[in-house]
Each structure stands twice: as structure tokens, then as C-alpha cells.
Short mmCIF file of N, CA and C in Angstrom, two decimals:
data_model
loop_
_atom_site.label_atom_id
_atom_site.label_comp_id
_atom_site.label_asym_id
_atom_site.label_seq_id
_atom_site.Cartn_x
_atom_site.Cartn_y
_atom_site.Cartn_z
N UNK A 1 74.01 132.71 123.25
CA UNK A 1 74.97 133.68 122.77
C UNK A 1 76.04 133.90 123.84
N UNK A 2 77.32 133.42 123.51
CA UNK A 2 77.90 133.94 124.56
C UNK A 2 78.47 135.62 124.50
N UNK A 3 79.42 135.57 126.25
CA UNK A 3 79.09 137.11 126.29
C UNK A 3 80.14 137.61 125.37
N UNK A 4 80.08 139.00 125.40
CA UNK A 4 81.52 139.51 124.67
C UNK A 4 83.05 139.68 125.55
N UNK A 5 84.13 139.75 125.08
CA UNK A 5 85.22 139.65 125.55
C UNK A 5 85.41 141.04 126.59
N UNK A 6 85.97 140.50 127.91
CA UNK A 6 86.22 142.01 128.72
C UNK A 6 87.40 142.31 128.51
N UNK A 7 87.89 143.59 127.86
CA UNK A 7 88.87 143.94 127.54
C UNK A 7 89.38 144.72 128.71
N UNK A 8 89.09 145.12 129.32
CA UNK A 8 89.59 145.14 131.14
C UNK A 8 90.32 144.01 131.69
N UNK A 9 89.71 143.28 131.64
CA UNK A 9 90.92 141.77 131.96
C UNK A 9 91.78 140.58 131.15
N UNK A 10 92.81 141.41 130.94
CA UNK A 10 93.24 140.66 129.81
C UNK A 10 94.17 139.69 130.70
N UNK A 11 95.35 138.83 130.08
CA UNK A 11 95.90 138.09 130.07
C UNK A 11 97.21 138.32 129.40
N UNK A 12 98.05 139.14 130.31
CA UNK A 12 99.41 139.37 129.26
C UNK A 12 98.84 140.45 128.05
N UNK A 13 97.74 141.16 128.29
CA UNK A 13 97.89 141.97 126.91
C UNK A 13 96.56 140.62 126.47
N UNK A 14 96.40 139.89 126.31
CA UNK A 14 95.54 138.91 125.34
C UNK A 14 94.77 138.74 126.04
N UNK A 15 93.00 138.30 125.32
CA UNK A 15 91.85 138.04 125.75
C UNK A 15 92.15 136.90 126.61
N UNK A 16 91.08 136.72 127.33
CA UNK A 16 90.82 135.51 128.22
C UNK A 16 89.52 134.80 127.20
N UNK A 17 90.24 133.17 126.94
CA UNK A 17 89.02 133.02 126.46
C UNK A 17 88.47 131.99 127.44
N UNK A 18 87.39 131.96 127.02
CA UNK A 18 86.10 130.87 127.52
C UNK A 18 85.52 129.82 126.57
N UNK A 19 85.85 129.25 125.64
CA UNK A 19 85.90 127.97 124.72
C UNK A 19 87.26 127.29 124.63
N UNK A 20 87.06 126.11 125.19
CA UNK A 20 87.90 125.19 124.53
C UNK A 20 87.14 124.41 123.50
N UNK A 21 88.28 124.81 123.08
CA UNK A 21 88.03 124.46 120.95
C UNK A 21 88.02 123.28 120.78
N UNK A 22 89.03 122.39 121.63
CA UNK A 22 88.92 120.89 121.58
C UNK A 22 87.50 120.12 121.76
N UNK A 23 86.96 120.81 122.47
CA UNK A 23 85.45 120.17 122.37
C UNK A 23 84.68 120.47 120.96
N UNK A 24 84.84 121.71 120.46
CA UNK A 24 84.18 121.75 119.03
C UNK A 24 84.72 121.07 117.97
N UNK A 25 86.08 120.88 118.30
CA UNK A 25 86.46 119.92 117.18
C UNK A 25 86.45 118.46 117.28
N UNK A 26 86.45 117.76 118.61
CA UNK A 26 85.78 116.35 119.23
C UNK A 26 84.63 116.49 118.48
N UNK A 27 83.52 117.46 118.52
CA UNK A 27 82.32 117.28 118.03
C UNK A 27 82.44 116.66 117.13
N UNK A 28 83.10 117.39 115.95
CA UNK A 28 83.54 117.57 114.35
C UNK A 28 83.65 116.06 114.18
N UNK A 29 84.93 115.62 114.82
CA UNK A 29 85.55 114.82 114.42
C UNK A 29 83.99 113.60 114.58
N UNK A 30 83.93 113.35 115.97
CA UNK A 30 83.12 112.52 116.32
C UNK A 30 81.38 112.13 114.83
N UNK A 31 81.13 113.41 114.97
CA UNK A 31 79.73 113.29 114.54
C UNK A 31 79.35 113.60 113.07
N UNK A 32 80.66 114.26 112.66
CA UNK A 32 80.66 114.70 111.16
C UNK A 32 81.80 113.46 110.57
N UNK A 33 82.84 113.49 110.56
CA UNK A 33 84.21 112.52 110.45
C UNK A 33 83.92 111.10 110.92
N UNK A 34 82.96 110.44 111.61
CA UNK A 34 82.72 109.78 112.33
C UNK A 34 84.49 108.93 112.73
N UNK A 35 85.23 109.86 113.42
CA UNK A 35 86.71 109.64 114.17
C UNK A 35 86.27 109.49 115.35
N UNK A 36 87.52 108.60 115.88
CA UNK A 36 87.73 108.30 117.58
C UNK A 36 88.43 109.77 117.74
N UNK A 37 87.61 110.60 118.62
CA UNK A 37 88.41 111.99 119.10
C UNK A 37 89.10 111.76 119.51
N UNK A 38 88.86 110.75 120.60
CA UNK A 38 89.96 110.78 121.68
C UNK A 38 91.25 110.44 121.05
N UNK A 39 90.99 109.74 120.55
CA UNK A 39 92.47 108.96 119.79
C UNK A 39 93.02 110.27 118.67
N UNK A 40 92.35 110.93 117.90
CA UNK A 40 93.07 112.10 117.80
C UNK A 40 93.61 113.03 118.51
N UNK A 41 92.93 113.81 119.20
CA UNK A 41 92.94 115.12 120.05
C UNK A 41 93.99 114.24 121.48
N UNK A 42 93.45 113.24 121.64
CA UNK A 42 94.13 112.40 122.90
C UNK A 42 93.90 113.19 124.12
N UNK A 43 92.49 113.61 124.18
CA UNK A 43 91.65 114.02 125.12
C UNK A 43 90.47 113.68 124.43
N UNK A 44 89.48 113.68 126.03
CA UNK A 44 88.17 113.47 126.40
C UNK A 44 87.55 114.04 127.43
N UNK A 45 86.60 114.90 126.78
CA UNK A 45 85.73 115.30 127.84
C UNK A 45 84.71 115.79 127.04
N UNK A 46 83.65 115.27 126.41
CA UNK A 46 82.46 115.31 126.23
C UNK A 46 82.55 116.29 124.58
N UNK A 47 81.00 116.34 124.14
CA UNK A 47 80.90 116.58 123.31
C UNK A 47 79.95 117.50 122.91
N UNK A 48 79.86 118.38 122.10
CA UNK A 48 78.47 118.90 121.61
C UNK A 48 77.20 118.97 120.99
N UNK A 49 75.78 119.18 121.24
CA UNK A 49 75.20 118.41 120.42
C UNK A 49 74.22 119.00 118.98
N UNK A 50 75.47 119.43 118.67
CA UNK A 50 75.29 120.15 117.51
C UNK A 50 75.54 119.37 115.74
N UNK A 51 75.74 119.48 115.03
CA UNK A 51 76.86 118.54 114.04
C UNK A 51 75.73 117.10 113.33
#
């Protein structure tokens, strides 16, 4: 579970987040879509092993 957002330290007024989404959607693509992520997203860095 991750934690909840500290609204004490924001960012300009906006949350700080802690997911990059590009990895959940590499997942997607990769393991559900069976797509070259990389060649979509045109990044790489690993995957989840969820999907």
C-alpha cells in the first residue's frame, strides 16, 4: 500500500508524486497488448509484475 500524499509538501501548490505511470503502462502495453514499450513510450526501465 503505498503511503498517502503529504500535503505539507507540495510542489507549486501540487502533490509530489511517487509513481511513474510510464512503468504501469510499459506493464500494460508489454504483458496485456503484447507491444514493444519501448518503442511506444520510447523509454525503458523495467516493468511490473502484475498484468
Amino acid at each position: 500500500m503505498n503511503a498517502l500524499p503529504d500535503l505539507q509538501n507540495l510542489n507549486e501548490g501540487d502533490l509530489i508524486y511517487t509513481e511513474d505511470f510510464r512503468k504501469v503502462y510499459a506493464t500494460i502495453l508489454k504483458n496485456w497488448l503484447k507491444a514493444d514499450s519501448s518503442k511506444v513510450l520510447g523509454w525503458k526501465n523495467g516493468i511490473y509484475d502484475f498484468v
